[in-house]
């Protein structure tokens, strides 16, 4: 305060945390501070969106005739999306804006996690060695789960708001348990931290498994015997003082890499590629759309869109005749029912595509008035993205419009071949279905009916073959051969028949043909298996399909931390 030319003490400060009807208190504080030359801190202004216009007017009034030392400080959480930007433009224009960026990288995150404590914290527990070791492991755990978000869906299926409060309360729980017991209750600590303190944020089953696995690797009896490595080349430090731990981080922590999180280096390539694609897509959206795009190009936006829609209308095949297909089915087996359902869904999608494209074509010719829906479709075609009205009737996909349309034609061809006689294809393209879960359930239903087994007591067994699609001439007697799967986070060693480390720059290597068959629950041997989630796209999360147990010689925890999953499309 003295450096700025005025004195300051705690009586000069009015700190108001907004929310729960605190707006009146804030207005009173502003009036008093403007008169007396005090400071006002208004926290969490994002919680009072309706009041912000009144705040803008009040600040504009107080900007004239107020005490020269009067200052106002506002704080708000960052908006999750542009639509949530609620702070009035007048406030932003008249303010000095400061952002508090979260630390990036394991080095900064680990230091920040440790900054929540002090030398007094390290000395407050009677079991000093155990307390310090577990506290440092919890700091590393906190840094890992916070920074792992940058790897996108391979890091966490969904983003979670882990905070320093989760860490500090976990350390308080640790202190209470160690003070009350001479033995370290590892299971209790892992449960409380993983299922309640941090797990309370987690809504996805596979993310919960990941959180639990981290704690099983970081908090265990070996940590007190000097045999635990938090990451390759980074052993858990021994008994040190507070400054010693900070120095240990600077001296011993390896350079930033996905290995610090249990991930393969390919994970970094993947998220950097996706970030670059988002940047380039934004640049593309900003370019002018009504001028010529260069010599030799198709010309204006309308000309390019016209050429594209004509090509798509020409390539789209006729809809499936459902009456004819139903008459052709000799026996409505579970698999035949799935085929009919797939044809119905495909008809709904292609009908909407024909309707919207034909409507836009008339609009471009001037025979129809252009509506907002037609303009949105035109913009999507120009930018190479799948139109929203198609997405609603479609299947999850991350592909651009060109790749998506080629994939659609391939799906139609596959359905045409399948519905000629409704016999199961020699190898099934599971990723080519609107509902792959229906097909996997149909496989179980078929086996259950044939053997008179209860359906709810059955499971699917996944055996990875050494063959490719071309090596199969006919479908198996039971189950199905499935092709078109990809693995992310690792690869399949066809010679050994197990999961193994991925090769650098091979982000999603293809799997050999997989043999899927239904067996009773009690016949399944889960030893030496990694329960691998199957997703439809690299977005993971809501695109989950099934769980396949894959053979592994390594500890399955390694593949959990690496975010290993099977994908139906890449």
Coordinates of C-alpha atoms in Angstrom, one line a residue:
X1 CA 0.0 0.0 0.0
X2 CA 2.8 2.5 0.9
X3 CA 4.5 1.9 -2.5
X4 CA 1.3 2.9 -4.2
X5 CA 1.0 6.1 -2.2
X6 CA -1.5 5.2 0.5
X7 CA -1.7 3.3 3.7
X8 CA -3.6 0.0 4.0
X9 CA -4.7 -2.3 6.8
X10 CA -7.3 -5.0 7.4
X11 CA -9.9 -2.4 8.3
X12 CA -9.6 -0.9 4.9
X13 CA -10.6 -4.2 3.2
X14 CA -14.1 -5.5 2.5
X15 CA -14.1 -9.1 1.3
X16 CA -17.4 -10.4 0.0
X17 CA -17.9 -13.9 -1.3
X18 CA -20.9 -13.7 -3.7
X19 CA -23.8 -16.2 -3.8
X20 CA -26.7 -17.0 -1.5
X21 CA -28.0 -13.4 -1.5
X22 CA -24.8 -11.5 -0.8
X23 CA -25.5 -8.9 -3.5
X24 CA -26.9 -6.4 -1.0
X25 CA -23.9 -6.8 1.3
X26 CA -21.6 -6.2 -1.8
X27 CA -23.5 -3.0 -2.7
X28 CA -23.2 -1.6 0.8
X29 CA -19.5 -2.5 0.8
X30 CA -19.0 -0.7 -2.5
X31 CA -20.7 2.5 -1.2
X32 CA -18.7 2.6 2.0
X33 CA -15.4 1.9 0.3
X34 CA -16.0 4.5 -2.4
X35 CA -16.5 7.1 0.3
X36 CA -13.7 6.1 2.7
X37 CA -11.1 5.0 0.1
X38 CA -11.1 1.3 1.0
X39 CA -10.6 -1.8 -1.1
X40 CA -13.4 -4.2 -2.0
X41 CA -12.9 -7.8 -3.1
X42 CA -15.9 -9.4 -4.7
X43 CA -15.3 -13.2 -5.1
X44 CA -17.1 -15.6 -7.4
X45 CA -18.9 -13.1 -9.5
X46 CA -19.7 -15.9 -12.0
X47 CA -22.3 -17.1 -9.4
X48 CA -24.5 -14.0 -9.7
X49 CA -25.0 -13.6 -13.4
X50 CA -28.3 -11.7 -13.1
X51 CA -26.7 -9.1 -10.8
X52 CA -23.7 -8.3 -13.0
X53 CA -25.6 -5.7 -15.1
X54 CA -26.4 -3.8 -11.9
X55 CA -22.8 -4.1 -10.8
X56 CA -21.7 -2.6 -14.1
X57 CA -24.0 0.4 -13.6
X58 CA -22.9 0.8 -10.0
X59 CA -19.2 0.8 -10.9
X60 CA -19.8 3.3 -13.6
X61 CA -21.5 5.6 -11.1
X62 CA -18.8 5.2 -8.5
X63 CA -16.0 5.9 -11.1
X64 CA -16.8 9.6 -10.6
X65 CA -16.5 11.5 -7.3
X66 CA -15.2 8.5 -5.3
X67 CA -12.1 8.6 -3.0
X68 CA -8.8 8.4 -4.9
X69 CA -7.7 5.3 -3.0
X70 CA -10.9 3.3 -3.8
X71 CA -10.2 0.0 -5.5
X72 CA -12.4 -2.9 -6.6
X73 CA -11.1 -6.5 -7.2
X74 CA -13.3 -9.1 -8.9
X75 CA -12.6 -12.8 -9.2
X76 CA -14.4 -15.5 -11.3
X77 CA -13.9 -19.0 -12.4
X78 CA -13.1 -19.5 -16.1
X79 CA -16.1 -20.1 -18.4
X80 CA -16.3 -23.7 -19.7
X81 CA -17.5 -22.5 -23.2
X82 CA -18.0 -19.2 -25.1
X83 CA -21.8 -19.4 -24.4
X84 CA -21.0 -19.1 -20.7
X85 CA -19.2 -15.7 -20.9
X86 CA -21.4 -13.6 -18.7
X87 CA -19.2 -10.8 -17.4
X88 CA -20.4 -7.5 -19.0
X89 CA -18.2 -6.0 -21.7
X90 CA -18.1 -2.7 -19.8
X91 CA -16.5 -4.3 -16.7
X92 CA -13.9 -6.1 -18.8
X93 CA -13.0 -3.0 -20.8
X94 CA -12.5 -0.9 -17.7
X95 CA -10.5 -3.5 -15.8
X96 CA -6.9 -4.6 -15.5
X97 CA -7.3 -8.3 -16.3
X98 CA -5.1 -11.0 -14.6
X99 CA -5.5 -14.7 -15.2
X100 CA -4.3 -17.4 -12.9
X101 CA -3.1 -20.3 -15.1
X102 CA -2.9 -23.7 -13.6
X103 CA 0.7 -25.1 -13.6
X104 CA 1.6 -27.3 -16.6
X105 CA 3.9 -30.2 -16.4
X106 CA 4.7 -32.7 -13.6
X107 CA 7.5 -30.6 -12.2
X108 CA 5.3 -27.5 -11.6
X109 CA 2.3 -29.6 -10.4
X110 CA 4.4 -31.5 -7.9
X111 CA 6.0 -28.4 -6.4
X112 CA 2.5 -26.8 -6.2
X113 CA 1.1 -29.8 -4.5
X114 CA 3.9 -29.8 -1.9
X115 CA 3.4 -26.0 -1.4
X116 CA 0.1 -26.7 0.4
X117 CA 2.2 -28.0 3.4
X118 CA 5.1 -26.9 5.5
X119 CA 7.8 -28.1 7.8
X120 CA 5.3 -27.9 10.6
X121 CA 3.0 -30.3 8.7
X122 CA 5.8 -32.9 8.3
X123 CA 6.6 -32.8 12.1
X124 CA 3.0 -32.9 13.4
X125 CA 2.6 -36.8 13.3
X126 CA 4.0 -39.2 15.8
X127 CA 4.7 -41.8 13.0
X128 CA 7.0 -39.3 11.2
X129 CA 8.6 -41.7 8.6
X130 CA 5.3 -43.2 7.5
X131 CA 3.5 -39.8 7.4
X132 CA 6.2 -38.1 5.3
X133 CA 6.5 -41.0 2.8
X134 CA 2.7 -41.3 2.3
X135 CA 2.3 -37.5 2.1
X136 CA 4.9 -37.2 -0.7
X137 CA 3.2 -40.1 -2.5
X138 CA -0.2 -38.3 -2.2
X139 CA 1.4 -35.1 -3.6
X140 CA 2.7 -37.1 -6.6
X141 CA -0.7 -38.8 -7.0
X142 CA -2.4 -35.4 -7.0
X143 CA 0.0 -34.0 -9.6
X144 CA -0.5 -37.0 -11.8
X145 CA -4.3 -37.0 -11.8
X146 CA -4.5 -33.2 -12.3
X147 CA -2.0 -33.1 -15.2
X148 CA -3.2 -36.3 -16.9
X149 CA -6.2 -34.4 -18.2
X150 CA -4.0 -32.9 -20.9
X151 CA -3.9 -36.3 -22.7
X152 CA -7.6 -36.1 -23.4
X153 CA -9.8 -39.2 -23.4
X154 CA -6.7 -41.5 -23.1
X155 CA -5.9 -39.7 -19.9
X156 CA -9.4 -39.5 -18.4
X157 CA -12.7 -40.5 -20.1
X158 CA -14.2 -37.3 -18.7
X159 CA -12.5 -34.2 -17.2
X160 CA -12.8 -33.9 -13.4
X161 CA -12.3 -30.8 -11.1
X162 CA -9.7 -32.2 -8.8
X163 CA -8.5 -29.5 -6.4
X164 CA -6.0 -28.9 -3.7
X165 CA -8.8 -29.3 -1.2
X166 CA -8.9 -33.0 -2.2
X167 CA -5.2 -33.3 -1.4
X168 CA -5.3 -31.4 1.9
X169 CA -8.3 -33.3 3.3
X170 CA -6.6 -36.6 2.3
X171 CA -3.5 -35.6 4.3
X172 CA -5.7 -34.8 7.2
X173 CA -7.3 -38.2 7.0
X174 CA -3.8 -39.8 6.8
X175 CA -2.8 -37.9 10.0
X176 CA -5.9 -39.0 11.9
X177 CA -5.4 -42.6 11.0
X178 CA -1.7 -42.7 11.8
X179 CA -2.3 -41.0 15.2
X180 CA -5.0 -43.6 16.0
X181 CA -3.1 -46.7 14.9
X182 CA 0.4 -48.1 15.2
X183 CA 0.0 -49.9 11.9
X184 CA -0.5 -48.1 8.5
X185 CA -4.0 -49.0 7.3
X186 CA -3.2 -49.1 3.6
X187 CA -6.5 -50.5 2.4
X188 CA -8.5 -47.9 4.4
X189 CA -6.4 -45.0 3.1
X190 CA -6.7 -46.2 -0.5
X191 CA -10.4 -46.5 -0.2
X192 CA -11.0 -43.1 1.5
X193 CA -8.8 -41.3 -1.0
X194 CA -9.7 -43.2 -4.1
X195 CA -13.4 -43.7 -3.6
X196 CA -14.4 -40.6 -1.5
X197 CA -11.9 -37.7 -1.6
X198 CA -11.0 -38.0 -5.3
X199 CA -13.5 -40.7 -6.3
X200 CA -16.3 -38.4 -5.3
X201 CA -15.7 -36.4 -8.5
X202 CA -15.4 -39.5 -10.7
X203 CA -18.5 -40.6 -12.6
X204 CA -17.0 -43.1 -15.1
X205 CA -16.4 -46.7 -14.1
X206 CA -13.1 -46.9 -16.1
X207 CA -11.8 -43.6 -14.6
X208 CA -12.6 -45.0 -11.1
X209 CA -10.5 -48.1 -11.9
X210 CA -7.6 -45.9 -13.1
X211 CA -7.7 -43.8 -9.8
X212 CA -7.8 -47.0 -7.7
X213 CA -4.9 -48.5 -9.6
X214 CA -2.7 -45.4 -9.1
X215 CA -3.3 -45.6 -5.4
X216 CA -2.5 -49.3 -5.4
X217 CA 0.8 -48.6 -7.1
X218 CA 1.7 -45.6 -4.9
X219 CA 0.5 -46.5 -1.4
X220 CA 1.6 -49.9 -0.4
X221 CA 4.0 -51.5 2.3
X222 CA 7.0 -51.4 -0.1
X223 CA 7.0 -47.6 0.1
X224 CA 8.6 -47.8 3.6
X225 CA 11.3 -50.3 2.5
X226 CA 12.8 -48.0 -0.2
X227 CA 11.6 -50.3 -3.0
X228 CA 8.9 -48.1 -4.6
X229 CA 9.3 -46.0 -7.7
X230 CA 6.6 -43.4 -8.4
X231 CA 7.7 -43.3 -12.0
X232 CA 10.6 -44.9 -14.0
X233 CA 13.8 -43.3 -12.6
X234 CA 12.0 -41.5 -9.8
X235 CA 12.0 -43.5 -6.5
X236 CA 10.0 -42.4 -3.5
X237 CA 12.4 -40.2 -1.4
X238 CA 13.4 -41.2 2.1
X239 CA 12.9 -39.2 5.3
X240 CA 13.7 -35.5 4.5
X241 CA 12.7 -32.1 5.7
X242 CA 10.4 -29.8 3.7
X243 CA 13.1 -28.0 1.7
X244 CA 14.8 -31.3 1.1
X245 CA 11.7 -32.6 -0.7
X246 CA 11.5 -29.6 -2.9
X247 CA 15.2 -30.0 -3.7
X248 CA 14.7 -33.7 -4.4
X249 CA 12.0 -32.8 -7.0
X250 CA 14.4 -30.4 -8.8
X251 CA 17.3 -32.9 -8.7
X252 CA 15.7 -36.3 -9.3
X253 CA 12.4 -35.9 -11.2
X254 CA 13.0 -37.0 -14.9
X255 CA 12.2 -34.6 -17.7
X256 CA 8.5 -34.2 -18.6
X257 CA 7.2 -37.2 -20.6
X258 CA 4.1 -39.5 -20.7
X259 CA 6.2 -42.1 -18.8
X260 CA 5.7 -40.0 -15.6
X261 CA 1.9 -40.8 -15.8
X262 CA 2.3 -44.5 -16.8
X263 CA 1.4 -43.6 -20.4
X264 CA 3.3 -44.5 -23.6
X265 CA 5.0 -41.6 -25.6
X266 CA 2.4 -42.1 -28.3
X267 CA -0.1 -40.5 -26.0
X268 CA 1.7 -37.2 -26.3
X269 CA 1.8 -37.4 -30.1
X270 CA -2.0 -38.1 -30.1
X271 CA -3.0 -35.1 -28.0
X272 CA -0.6 -32.7 -29.7
X273 CA -2.1 -33.8 -33.1
X274 CA -5.6 -33.3 -31.9
X275 CA -4.7 -29.8 -30.6
X276 CA -3.2 -28.9 -34.0
X277 CA -6.3 -30.1 -35.8
X278 CA -8.5 -28.0 -33.6
X279 CA -6.3 -24.9 -34.3
X280 CA -6.3 -25.5 -38.1
X281 CA -10.1 -26.1 -38.0
X282 CA -10.6 -22.8 -36.3
X283 CA -8.4 -21.0 -38.9
X284 CA -10.4 -22.7 -41.7
X285 CA -13.7 -21.4 -40.1
X286 CA -12.3 -17.9 -40.1
X287 CA -11.5 -17.7 -43.8
X288 CA -13.7 -15.7 -46.1
X289 CA -16.4 -17.8 -47.8
X290 CA -17.8 -15.6 -50.5
X291 CA -14.6 -14.9 -52.5
X292 CA -12.7 -17.0 -54.9
X293 CA -10.4 -19.4 -53.1
X294 CA -7.6 -19.2 -55.5
X295 CA -6.6 -19.9 -59.1
X296 CA -7.6 -23.4 -60.3
X297 CA -10.1 -23.8 -57.4
X298 CA -13.8 -24.4 -57.8
X299 CA -14.5 -20.8 -57.0
X300 CA -17.1 -19.5 -54.5
X301 CA -18.6 -21.3 -51.6
X302 CA -21.9 -21.9 -53.5
X303 CA -20.0 -23.5 -56.4
X304 CA -18.0 -25.8 -54.2
X305 CA -21.0 -26.9 -52.2
X306 CA -23.1 -27.4 -55.3
X307 CA -20.4 -29.8 -56.7
X308 CA -20.2 -31.7 -53.5
X309 CA -23.9 -32.2 -52.9
X310 CA -24.3 -33.4 -56.5
X311 CA -21.6 -35.9 -56.0
X312 CA -23.1 -37.2 -52.7
X313 CA -26.6 -37.5 -54.2
X314 CA -25.2 -39.5 -57.1
X315 CA -23.3 -41.9 -54.9
X316 CA -26.1 -42.5 -52.3
X317 CA -27.9 -45.8 -53.0
X318 CA -31.6 -46.5 -52.8
X319 CA -33.1 -47.1 -49.4
X320 CA -33.5 -50.7 -48.2
X321 CA -37.0 -52.1 -49.0
X322 CA -38.0 -53.3 -45.5
X323 CA -41.0 -55.2 -46.7
X324 CA -38.9 -57.2 -49.1
X325 CA -36.2 -57.9 -46.5
X326 CA -38.7 -59.1 -43.9
X327 CA -40.3 -61.4 -46.5
X328 CA -36.8 -62.8 -47.3
X329 CA -36.0 -63.8 -43.7
X330 CA -36.7 -67.5 -43.2
X331 CA -36.1 -67.5 -39.5
X332 CA -36.0 -64.4 -37.3
X333 CA -32.8 -65.3 -35.4
X334 CA -31.3 -62.7 -33.1
X335 CA -28.7 -61.9 -35.7
X336 CA -31.3 -61.5 -38.4
X337 CA -33.2 -59.1 -36.2
X338 CA -30.1 -57.0 -35.7
X339 CA -29.6 -56.9 -39.5
X340 CA -33.2 -55.6 -40.0
X341 CA -32.7 -53.0 -37.3
X342 CA -29.5 -51.8 -38.9
X343 CA -31.3 -51.4 -42.2
X344 CA -34.0 -49.3 -40.6
X345 CA -31.5 -47.0 -39.0
X346 CA -29.6 -46.7 -42.2
X347 CA -32.8 -45.8 -44.1
X348 CA -33.6 -43.0 -41.5
X349 CA -30.1 -41.5 -42.0
X350 CA -30.0 -41.7 -45.8
X351 CA -33.5 -40.4 -46.1
X352 CA -32.6 -37.3 -44.1
X353 CA -29.4 -36.8 -46.2
X354 CA -31.4 -37.0 -49.5
X355 CA -34.1 -34.6 -48.2
X356 CA -31.7 -32.0 -46.9
X357 CA -29.3 -32.1 -49.9
X358 CA -32.2 -31.9 -52.4
X359 CA -33.7 -29.0 -50.4
X360 CA -30.3 -27.1 -50.4
X361 CA -29.8 -27.8 -54.1
X362 CA -33.1 -26.0 -54.8
X363 CA -32.1 -23.2 -52.5
X364 CA -28.8 -22.7 -54.3
X365 CA -30.7 -22.5 -57.6
X366 CA -33.0 -19.9 -56.2
X367 CA -36.1 -22.1 -56.4
X368 CA -36.5 -22.1 -52.6
X369 CA -35.9 -19.4 -50.0
X370 CA -32.8 -20.2 -48.0
X371 CA -33.6 -21.1 -44.4
X372 CA -31.3 -21.1 -41.4
X373 CA -31.1 -25.0 -41.5
X374 CA -30.1 -24.8 -45.2
X375 CA -27.4 -22.2 -44.4
X376 CA -26.1 -24.4 -41.6
X377 CA -26.0 -27.4 -44.0
X378 CA -24.2 -25.3 -46.6
X379 CA -21.6 -24.1 -44.0
X380 CA -21.0 -27.7 -42.9
X381 CA -20.4 -29.0 -46.4
X382 CA -18.1 -26.1 -47.1
X383 CA -16.0 -26.7 -44.0
X384 CA -16.0 -30.5 -44.4
X385 CA -17.9 -31.3 -41.2
X386 CA -20.8 -33.7 -40.8
X387 CA -24.1 -31.6 -40.6
X388 CA -25.9 -31.6 -37.3
X389 CA -29.1 -33.0 -38.7
X390 CA -27.2 -36.0 -40.0
X391 CA -25.2 -36.5 -36.7
X392 CA -28.5 -36.9 -34.8
X393 CA -29.5 -39.9 -37.0
X394 CA -26.0 -41.2 -37.3
X395 CA -23.4 -43.1 -35.2
X396 CA -20.5 -41.7 -33.1
X397 CA -17.7 -40.6 -35.4
X398 CA -14.7 -38.2 -35.2
X399 CA -14.1 -38.2 -39.0
X400 CA -14.3 -35.3 -41.4
X401 CA -17.1 -35.2 -43.9
X402 CA -15.2 -36.9 -46.7
X403 CA -14.0 -39.8 -44.6
X404 CA -17.4 -40.1 -42.9
X405 CA -19.2 -40.3 -46.3
X406 CA -16.8 -43.0 -47.6
X407 CA -17.3 -44.9 -44.4
X408 CA -21.1 -44.6 -44.8
X409 CA -21.0 -46.1 -48.3
X410 CA -18.9 -49.0 -47.0
X411 CA -21.4 -49.6 -44.2
X412 CA -24.2 -49.7 -46.8
X413 CA -22.3 -52.2 -48.9
X414 CA -21.7 -54.4 -45.9
X415 CA -25.4 -54.4 -45.0
X416 CA -26.3 -55.2 -48.6
X417 CA -24.1 -58.3 -48.6
X418 CA -25.4 -59.4 -45.2
X419 CA -29.1 -59.1 -46.1
X420 CA -28.8 -61.1 -49.4
X421 CA -29.5 -64.3 -47.4
X422 CA -29.1 -63.1 -43.8
X423 CA -26.3 -65.6 -43.1
X424 CA -23.6 -64.2 -40.8
X425 CA -20.6 -62.8 -42.8
X426 CA -17.4 -64.9 -42.6
X427 CA -15.9 -62.0 -40.6
X428 CA -18.2 -59.3 -39.1
X429 CA -17.3 -55.6 -39.3
X430 CA -18.5 -54.7 -35.8
X431 CA -17.6 -51.0 -36.2
X432 CA -19.9 -50.8 -39.2
X433 CA -23.0 -51.2 -37.1
X434 CA -25.2 -48.5 -35.6
X435 CA -25.5 -50.6 -32.4
X436 CA -22.6 -53.0 -32.0
X437 CA -23.9 -53.9 -28.5
X438 CA -27.0 -55.4 -30.1
X439 CA -24.9 -57.7 -32.2
X440 CA -22.8 -58.9 -29.3
X441 CA -26.0 -59.5 -27.3
X442 CA -27.4 -61.5 -30.3
X443 CA -24.3 -63.8 -30.2
X444 CA -25.1 -64.6 -26.5
X445 CA -28.8 -65.1 -27.3
X446 CA -28.0 -67.5 -30.1
X447 CA -25.8 -69.6 -27.9
X448 CA -28.1 -69.5 -25.0
X449 CA -31.1 -70.7 -27.1
X450 CA -29.0 -73.5 -28.6
X451 CA -27.7 -74.8 -25.3
X452 CA -30.7 -73.8 -23.1
X453 CA -28.4 -71.7 -20.9
X454 CA -29.8 -68.7 -18.9
X455 CA -28.7 -65.5 -20.7
X456 CA -27.9 -63.6 -17.5
X457 CA -25.4 -66.2 -16.5
X458 CA -23.3 -65.9 -19.7
X459 CA -20.4 -63.8 -20.8
X460 CA -18.4 -63.2 -24.0
X461 CA -15.0 -64.7 -24.4
X462 CA -12.6 -63.0 -26.7
X463 CA -9.9 -65.1 -28.4
X464 CA -7.5 -63.2 -30.7
X465 CA -6.5 -65.2 -33.8
X466 CA -3.3 -64.9 -35.8
X467 CA -5.1 -64.4 -39.0
X468 CA -6.4 -61.5 -41.1
X469 CA -9.9 -61.0 -42.6
X470 CA -8.9 -62.6 -46.0
X471 CA -8.0 -65.9 -44.3
X472 CA -11.6 -66.7 -43.3
X473 CA -14.0 -68.2 -45.9
X474 CA -17.0 -68.9 -43.6
X475 CA -18.5 -67.9 -40.2
X476 CA -17.9 -70.2 -37.2
X477 CA -20.5 -72.6 -36.0
X478 CA -20.9 -70.6 -32.8
X479 CA -20.1 -67.0 -32.1
X480 CA -18.5 -64.7 -34.8
X481 CA -15.2 -63.7 -36.2
X482 CA -14.8 -59.9 -35.9
X483 CA -12.5 -57.7 -37.9
X484 CA -11.8 -53.9 -37.9
X485 CA -10.7 -53.5 -34.2
X486 CA -7.8 -51.2 -33.2
X487 CA -5.8 -50.9 -30.0
X488 CA -4.7 -47.6 -28.4
X489 CA -2.0 -47.3 -25.7
X490 CA -0.4 -50.6 -26.6
X491 CA -0.3 -53.3 -29.4
X492 CA -1.1 -56.9 -29.8
X493 CA 1.8 -59.3 -30.3
X494 CA 0.3 -61.9 -32.7
X495 CA 3.2 -64.3 -32.4
X496 CA 3.2 -64.5 -28.6
X497 CA -0.6 -63.9 -28.3
X498 CA -0.5 -61.1 -25.6
X499 CA -0.6 -57.3 -25.2
X500 CA 2.8 -55.7 -25.5
X501 CA 4.4 -52.2 -25.6
X502 CA 3.3 -50.1 -28.5
X503 CA 5.8 -49.1 -31.2
X504 CA 6.6 -45.4 -31.4
X505 CA 4.4 -43.4 -33.8
X506 CA 2.0 -46.4 -34.2
X507 CA -0.9 -44.7 -32.4
X508 CA -3.7 -47.2 -33.1
X509 CA -2.3 -50.5 -34.6
X510 CA -4.9 -52.8 -36.1
X511 CA -5.9 -56.0 -34.3
X512 CA -6.0 -59.4 -36.0
X513 CA -9.4 -61.0 -36.4
X514 CA -11.0 -61.7 -33.1
X515 CA -13.2 -64.8 -32.3
X516 CA -16.1 -63.8 -30.1
X517 CA -18.2 -66.6 -28.5
X518 CA -20.5 -66.9 -25.5
X519 CA -19.7 -69.1 -22.5
X520 CA -21.2 -69.5 -19.0
X521 CA -19.8 -67.1 -16.4
X522 CA -18.3 -69.8 -14.2
X523 CA -16.3 -71.2 -17.2
X524 CA -14.3 -68.0 -17.6
X525 CA -10.7 -68.0 -16.4
X526 CA -9.6 -64.4 -15.5
X527 CA -6.0 -65.2 -14.5
X528 CA -3.4 -63.3 -16.6
X529 CA -6.1 -61.2 -18.3
X530 CA -6.5 -57.5 -18.8
X531 CA -10.2 -56.4 -18.8
X532 CA -10.0 -54.1 -21.9
X533 CA -12.8 -51.6 -22.6
X534 CA -14.0 -51.4 -26.2
X535 CA -15.1 -48.0 -27.4
X536 CA -16.6 -46.8 -30.7
X537 CA -14.2 -43.8 -31.2
X538 CA -11.1 -42.2 -29.7
X539 CA -13.5 -39.9 -27.7
X540 CA -14.1 -42.9 -25.4
X541 CA -16.4 -42.0 -22.5
X542 CA -20.0 -42.3 -23.7
X543 CA -19.0 -44.4 -26.7
X544 CA -18.3 -47.5 -24.5
X545 CA -19.5 -50.8 -26.0
X546 CA -18.2 -53.9 -24.2
X547 CA -15.3 -55.3 -22.1
X548 CA -13.1 -57.9 -23.7
X549 CA -10.6 -59.9 -21.6
X550 CA -7.2 -59.9 -23.3
X551 CA -4.2 -62.1 -22.4
X552 CA -1.2 -60.3 -20.8
X553 CA 2.1 -61.4 -19.3
X554 CA 2.6 -58.0 -17.6
X555 CA 0.8 -56.8 -14.5
X556 CA -2.7 -55.6 -15.8
X557 CA -2.1 -52.4 -13.8
X558 CA 0.5 -51.4 -16.4
X559 CA -2.2 -51.3 -19.1
X560 CA -4.7 -49.6 -16.9
X561 CA -2.2 -46.7 -16.3
X562 CA -1.4 -46.6 -20.0
X563 CA -5.0 -46.1 -20.9
X564 CA -5.1 -49.2 -23.1
X565 CA -8.4 -49.7 -25.0
X566 CA -9.9 -51.2 -28.1
X567 CA -11.5 -49.0 -30.7
X568 CA -14.0 -49.7 -33.4
X569 CA -12.9 -46.8 -35.6
X570 CA -10.0 -44.3 -35.7

